Short mmCIF file of C-alpha atoms in Angstrom, two decimals:
data_model
loop_
_atom_site.label_atom_id
_atom_site.label_comp_id
_atom_site.label_asym_id
_atom_site.label_seq_id
_atom_site.Cartn_x
_atom_site.Cartn_y
_atom_site.Cartn_z
CA MET C 1 -56.93 27.69 57.30
CA ASN C 2 -56.14 24.06 58.04
CA LEU C 3 -54.22 21.74 55.76
CA SER C 4 -57.29 19.90 54.38
CA VAL C 5 -58.98 23.13 53.32
CA ARG C 6 -55.86 24.39 51.59
CA PHE C 7 -55.53 21.07 49.74
CA SER C 8 -59.15 21.26 48.53
CA LEU C 9 -58.71 24.79 47.20
CA PHE C 10 -55.51 23.77 45.39
CA SER C 11 -57.33 20.85 43.74
CA VAL C 12 -60.11 23.14 42.53
CA LEU C 13 -57.58 25.58 41.09
CA ILE C 14 -55.74 22.83 39.18
CA ALA C 15 -59.00 21.46 37.80
CA ALA C 16 -60.02 24.93 36.62
CA MET C 17 -56.68 25.41 34.89
CA ASN C 18 -56.94 22.06 33.11
CA GLY C 19 -60.48 22.79 32.04
CA CYS C 20 -59.40 26.08 30.45
CA GLY C 21 -56.38 24.59 28.73
CA GLY C 22 -53.95 26.22 31.13
CA SER C 23 -51.67 23.22 31.39
CA GLY C 24 -50.97 22.90 27.63
CA ASP C 25 -49.46 19.43 28.09
CA GLY C 26 -52.35 17.67 26.42
CA ASN C 27 -53.40 20.35 23.91
CA ASN C 28 -51.46 20.98 20.68
CA GLY C 29 -54.03 23.31 19.14
CA ASN C 30 -51.86 26.40 19.61
CA ILE C 31 -48.66 24.83 18.28
CA THR C 32 -47.79 25.67 14.65
CA GLN C 33 -45.96 22.89 12.82
CA VAL C 34 -43.13 24.23 10.62
CA VAL C 35 -42.98 22.41 7.27
CA GLN C 36 -40.15 22.45 4.75
CA PRO C 37 -41.34 24.25 1.58
CA ASN C 38 -41.53 22.55 -1.78
CA PRO C 39 -38.76 23.30 -4.29
CA PRO C 40 -39.59 25.65 -7.20
CA SER C 41 -40.93 23.98 -10.32
CA SER C 42 -40.69 24.94 -14.00
CA PHE C 43 -37.18 26.27 -13.47
CA ASP C 44 -35.49 27.71 -16.55
CA ALA C 45 -32.29 29.56 -17.43
CA ALA C 46 -31.28 31.55 -20.51
CA SER C 47 -28.03 33.17 -21.58
CA GLU C 48 -28.22 36.91 -22.19
CA ASN C 49 -26.44 38.62 -25.09
CA ASN C 50 -23.65 39.83 -22.81
CA GLY C 51 -23.05 36.46 -21.20
CA ASP C 52 -25.17 37.02 -18.07
CA VAL C 53 -27.74 34.35 -17.18
CA ARG C 54 -31.42 35.02 -16.53
CA LEU C 55 -33.14 32.62 -14.12
CA SER C 56 -36.89 32.19 -13.83
CA TRP C 57 -39.14 29.72 -12.02
CA SER C 58 -42.71 29.09 -10.87
CA LEU C 59 -43.43 30.59 -7.45
CA VAL C 60 -44.09 28.36 -4.44
CA GLU C 61 -47.30 29.20 -2.56
CA GLY C 62 -46.64 31.05 0.69
CA VAL C 63 -42.94 31.56 -0.06
CA ASP C 64 -41.46 35.04 -0.48
CA THR C 65 -37.77 34.40 -1.02
CA TYR C 66 -35.49 32.02 -2.89
CA ASN C 67 -31.83 31.07 -3.14
CA ALA C 68 -29.80 30.21 -6.24
CA TYR C 69 -26.68 28.08 -6.50
CA TYR C 70 -24.34 27.67 -9.46
CA SER C 71 -21.11 25.97 -10.49
CA THR C 72 -19.28 24.71 -13.56
CA ASP C 73 -19.47 21.21 -12.06
CA PRO C 74 -22.69 19.29 -12.88
CA LYS C 75 -22.26 17.22 -9.71
CA MET C 76 -22.74 20.29 -7.51
CA ASP C 77 -24.31 19.60 -4.09
CA ILE C 78 -26.01 22.72 -2.67
CA ASN C 79 -25.12 21.66 0.88
CA ASN C 80 -21.41 21.88 0.00
CA TYR C 81 -21.54 24.22 -3.00
CA ALA C 82 -18.33 26.08 -2.07
CA VAL C 83 -16.09 23.07 -2.80
CA TYR C 84 -17.08 23.02 -6.49
CA SER C 85 -15.41 24.95 -9.31
CA ASN C 86 -16.61 28.51 -10.03
CA SER C 87 -19.43 28.12 -7.52
CA GLY C 88 -21.70 30.71 -5.96
CA TRP C 89 -24.68 31.17 -3.62
CA ILE C 90 -27.15 34.01 -4.15
CA LYS C 91 -29.55 34.59 -1.23
CA ASN C 92 -32.97 36.21 -0.90
CA ILE C 93 -33.93 36.62 -4.56
CA THR C 94 -37.18 36.46 -6.50
CA SER C 95 -38.05 35.37 -10.02
CA PRO C 96 -36.85 36.45 -12.51
CA TYR C 97 -33.25 37.09 -11.50
CA THR C 98 -30.16 37.84 -13.62
CA VAL C 99 -26.82 36.39 -12.55
CA LYS C 100 -23.97 38.75 -13.47
CA GLY C 101 -20.19 38.64 -13.34
CA LEU C 102 -19.70 34.93 -13.95
CA ALA C 103 -16.14 33.77 -14.54
CA VAL C 104 -15.42 32.76 -18.15
CA ALA C 105 -16.37 29.12 -18.69
CA PRO C 106 -18.14 27.14 -21.43
CA VAL C 107 -21.04 25.94 -19.24
CA TYR C 108 -22.62 26.71 -15.85
CA TYR C 109 -25.16 24.65 -13.90
CA PHE C 110 -27.91 26.26 -11.79
CA ILE C 111 -30.26 25.19 -8.99
CA VAL C 112 -32.85 27.26 -7.08
CA THR C 113 -34.47 26.63 -3.69
CA ALA C 114 -37.44 28.11 -1.80
CA VAL C 115 -36.98 29.51 1.73
CA ASP C 116 -39.77 29.84 4.34
CA ASN C 117 -39.43 30.35 8.10
CA ASN C 118 -35.67 29.89 7.71
CA LEU C 119 -36.29 26.43 6.25
CA GLU C 120 -34.85 25.79 2.80
CA SER C 121 -36.41 23.41 0.34
CA LYS C 122 -34.61 20.74 -1.58
CA GLY C 123 -33.02 21.88 -4.82
CA SER C 124 -34.93 22.29 -8.06
CA GLN C 125 -33.92 20.40 -11.14
CA LEU C 126 -30.39 21.19 -12.31
CA ILE C 127 -30.28 23.40 -15.41
CA PRO C 128 -27.17 23.63 -17.64
CA ILE C 129 -26.63 26.79 -19.69
CA ILE C 130 -23.93 27.62 -22.23
CA THR C 131 -22.22 30.85 -21.14
CA ARG C 132 -19.20 31.09 -23.44
CA TYR C 133 -20.78 33.38 -26.08
CA GLU C 134 -21.61 37.09 -26.15
CA ILE C 135 -23.04 39.30 -28.89
CA VAL C 136 -20.48 41.85 -30.14
CA SER C 137 -22.11 43.49 -33.17
CA GLN C 138 -24.80 46.15 -33.37
CA GLU C 139 -26.87 43.94 -35.65
CA ASN C 140 -26.46 40.95 -33.30
CA ASP C 141 -25.07 38.88 -36.17
CA VAL C 142 -21.61 38.27 -34.71
CA VAL C 143 -20.76 36.41 -31.49
CA ARG C 144 -17.54 36.24 -29.53
CA ASP C 145 -16.42 33.00 -27.95
CA LYS C 146 -14.95 34.14 -24.63
CA VAL C 147 -13.12 30.82 -24.21
CA THR C 148 -11.26 30.76 -27.55
CA ASN C 149 -11.32 34.55 -28.12
CA LEU C 150 -12.68 34.09 -31.64
CA GLU C 151 -15.57 35.89 -33.31
CA TRP C 152 -18.02 33.97 -35.50
CA GLN C 153 -20.66 34.84 -38.06
CA ARG C 154 -23.91 33.49 -36.66
CA CYS C 155 -25.20 32.50 -40.11
CA SER C 156 -23.71 30.18 -42.66
CA LEU C 157 -22.75 31.61 -46.05
CA GLY C 158 -25.87 31.96 -48.19
CA GLN C 159 -28.12 32.84 -45.26
CA THR C 160 -29.19 36.34 -44.20
CA TRP C 161 -29.32 37.51 -40.58
CA ASN C 162 -32.76 38.75 -39.48
CA LYS C 163 -32.31 41.06 -36.48
CA GLY C 164 -36.05 41.23 -35.87
CA THR C 165 -36.54 37.50 -35.46
CA GLN C 166 -32.97 36.80 -34.25
CA ASP C 167 -32.71 34.08 -36.88
CA CYS C 168 -30.81 33.16 -40.04
CA ASP C 169 -33.17 33.37 -42.99
CA GLY C 170 -32.76 31.14 -46.02
CA VAL C 171 -30.83 27.95 -46.56
CA ALA C 172 -27.07 27.59 -46.17
CA GLY C 173 -25.40 27.38 -49.57
CA ARG C 174 -22.97 24.72 -50.74
CA TYR C 175 -19.63 25.95 -52.03
CA ASN C 176 -16.38 24.61 -53.41
CA THR C 177 -12.86 24.89 -52.06
CA LYS C 178 -12.00 27.79 -54.36
CA ILE C 179 -14.79 29.94 -52.93
CA ALA C 180 -14.00 28.79 -49.39
CA PHE C 181 -10.43 30.09 -49.56
CA SER C 182 -11.41 33.25 -51.42
CA TYR C 183 -12.68 34.62 -48.09
CA ASN C 184 -9.31 34.32 -46.36
CA GLY C 185 -7.86 37.70 -45.45
CA LEU C 186 -10.76 39.79 -46.71
CA SER C 187 -10.16 43.41 -45.76
CA SER C 188 -13.86 43.93 -44.97
CA GLY C 189 -14.33 42.19 -41.64
CA ARG C 190 -11.10 40.13 -41.58
CA TRP C 191 -13.15 36.96 -42.03
CA ARG C 192 -11.40 33.72 -42.85
CA LEU C 193 -12.02 30.02 -43.21
CA PRO C 194 -11.76 28.35 -39.76
CA SER C 195 -9.35 25.55 -38.99
CA MET C 196 -10.58 22.08 -38.15
CA ALA C 197 -9.98 22.66 -34.41
CA GLU C 198 -11.85 25.97 -34.52
CA LEU C 199 -14.89 24.37 -36.14
CA LYS C 200 -14.80 21.53 -33.62
CA SER C 201 -14.84 24.04 -30.76
CA LEU C 202 -18.46 24.89 -31.68
CA ILE C 203 -19.71 21.36 -30.99
CA TYR C 204 -20.78 19.92 -27.67
CA CYS C 205 -22.04 16.57 -26.35
CA VAL C 206 -24.79 16.18 -23.73
CA GLU C 207 -24.95 13.10 -21.50
CA ASP C 208 -26.66 12.86 -18.10
CA LYS C 209 -27.26 16.64 -18.16
CA LYS C 210 -23.53 17.28 -18.51
CA ILE C 211 -22.45 19.44 -21.47
CA SER C 212 -18.91 18.84 -22.77
CA PHE C 213 -17.46 20.85 -25.64
CA ILE C 214 -15.14 18.74 -27.75
CA GLY C 215 -11.60 20.03 -27.72
CA SER C 216 -11.93 20.92 -24.03
CA SER C 217 -11.66 17.24 -23.08
CA VAL C 218 -9.89 14.16 -24.38
CA LYS C 219 -12.68 13.62 -26.91
CA ASP C 220 -12.54 15.28 -30.30
CA TYR C 221 -15.98 14.09 -31.38
CA CYS C 222 -19.26 13.05 -29.74
CA PRO C 223 -19.85 9.28 -29.67
CA GLN C 224 -22.99 8.14 -31.48
CA LYS C 225 -25.06 6.72 -28.60
CA ALA C 226 -28.74 6.86 -27.79
CA SER C 227 -27.88 8.48 -24.44
CA ILE C 228 -25.84 11.30 -26.05
CA THR C 229 -27.09 14.30 -28.00
CA SER C 230 -24.77 16.72 -29.76
CA GLY C 231 -24.55 19.73 -32.02
CA VAL C 232 -23.99 23.48 -31.83
CA ALA C 233 -25.72 26.05 -29.62
CA LYS C 234 -28.92 26.64 -31.59
CA ASN C 235 -29.71 29.96 -29.85
CA THR C 236 -26.27 31.24 -30.81
CA PHE C 237 -26.12 29.73 -34.30
CA PRO C 238 -29.77 29.45 -35.37
CA ASN C 239 -30.97 27.52 -38.41
CA THR C 240 -27.69 25.63 -38.71
CA LEU C 241 -27.90 22.65 -41.05
CA SER C 242 -25.82 19.73 -39.86
CA VAL C 243 -26.30 17.08 -42.54
CA ILE C 244 -23.68 18.55 -44.89
CA PRO C 245 -20.19 19.11 -43.35
CA TYR C 246 -18.39 22.44 -43.12
CA HIS C 247 -15.12 23.23 -44.91
CA SER C 248 -12.01 23.86 -42.77
CA SER C 249 -8.63 25.31 -43.69
CA THR C 250 -6.78 22.29 -42.26
CA GLU C 251 -5.19 19.89 -44.72
CA ALA C 252 -6.08 16.23 -44.29
CA GLU C 253 -3.36 14.28 -42.51
CA GLY C 254 -1.21 12.41 -44.99
CA TYR C 255 -2.40 14.59 -47.88
CA GLU C 256 -0.42 17.75 -47.16
CA GLY C 257 0.18 19.78 -50.30
CA LYS C 258 -2.34 17.77 -52.32
CA GLY C 259 -5.30 20.08 -51.80
CA VAL C 260 -7.32 17.71 -49.59
CA TYR C 261 -8.87 19.45 -46.57
CA GLN C 262 -10.73 18.36 -43.47
CA MET C 263 -14.51 18.71 -43.58
CA VAL C 264 -16.19 18.85 -40.16
CA SER C 265 -19.64 17.56 -39.29
CA LEU C 266 -21.45 19.95 -36.95
CA ILE C 267 -23.59 17.04 -35.81
CA ASN C 268 -20.87 15.44 -33.69
CA GLY C 269 -17.45 16.78 -34.77
CA SER C 270 -16.44 13.87 -36.95
CA THR C 271 -14.16 14.72 -39.89
CA MET C 272 -13.50 13.54 -43.42
CA GLY C 273 -11.08 14.52 -46.13
CA GLY C 274 -12.40 16.36 -49.16
CA GLY C 275 -11.60 18.89 -51.85
CA CYS C 276 -9.14 18.88 -54.68
CA GLY C 277 -7.21 22.12 -54.31
CA ARG C 278 -7.87 25.81 -53.90
CA ASN C 279 -8.90 26.11 -57.53
CA CYS C 280 -11.21 23.12 -57.30
CA GLU C 281 -14.77 23.49 -58.56
CA VAL C 282 -16.00 20.11 -57.30
CA THR C 283 -16.29 20.21 -53.49
CA SER C 284 -19.76 21.27 -52.33
CA VAL C 285 -20.06 21.94 -48.59
CA HIS C 286 -21.28 24.61 -46.15
CA LEU C 287 -19.15 27.55 -45.02
CA ARG C 288 -19.07 29.52 -41.75
CA PHE C 289 -16.43 32.20 -41.26
CA VAL C 290 -14.43 33.28 -38.24
CA ARG C 291 -12.02 36.06 -37.31
CA ASP C 292 -9.49 36.72 -34.58
CA VAL C 293 -10.33 39.27 -31.92
CA VAL C 294 -8.36 42.46 -32.41
CA LYS C 295 -6.72 43.44 -29.12
#
């Protein structure tokens, strides 16, 4: 076969290949484009009675697996999560998922991502959750603060704990200083009137998704700003009235020995002096009792 014939046959072969899509250079029909999945939406977190955290989120279409990241630092970046305090990365999970074995801390922050074809989505919204409390009584009416190692009655005096609804029924009563101190050293339950600092430890401020408990920072109250919300953990201490202050066992500074005690607002931790002695019948405030953990 001469050179011209061989060239003609080669040309026909190439044309046939191009006609059937054999080259592939100009045809992208068989190429699958890999797209980064969307992040999960409707992400939520809830503290369990034992201090674990239950995560749940809306599923992303076509995605079978998810990752979760957490830290005690609200500025956590999932691309460098390991450099943040008390951080962790949980791979290949599905909703719902319970995070166990967290180190003791007042607050954790959580993010979830979707994973498809080894591509990870951007992070979901950041969710803060208070993790310092755990239920320690059979009736669920007593909580332990794992940070301060104190146990608290979940209801204010005058209210009744409802185990079925997990709520405090009734309205908190208003009591005088004499009644407040009558609970100190009770043999049944070892309950006592909390100090000013102990009452303040229940209150937190929220600003830019960051939760700060007063007493754990330089602040000892939450500033009154439109950008800041404050109070106590409503799931832990339900039906807590904050308009009337709570009686502490701490004497007002400059009034030692005169029967004037600090009253603490559970709205933002501000204090005021009040009372007129342990036999006084005048003071009328709310009461919540605490006890030390027996080791």
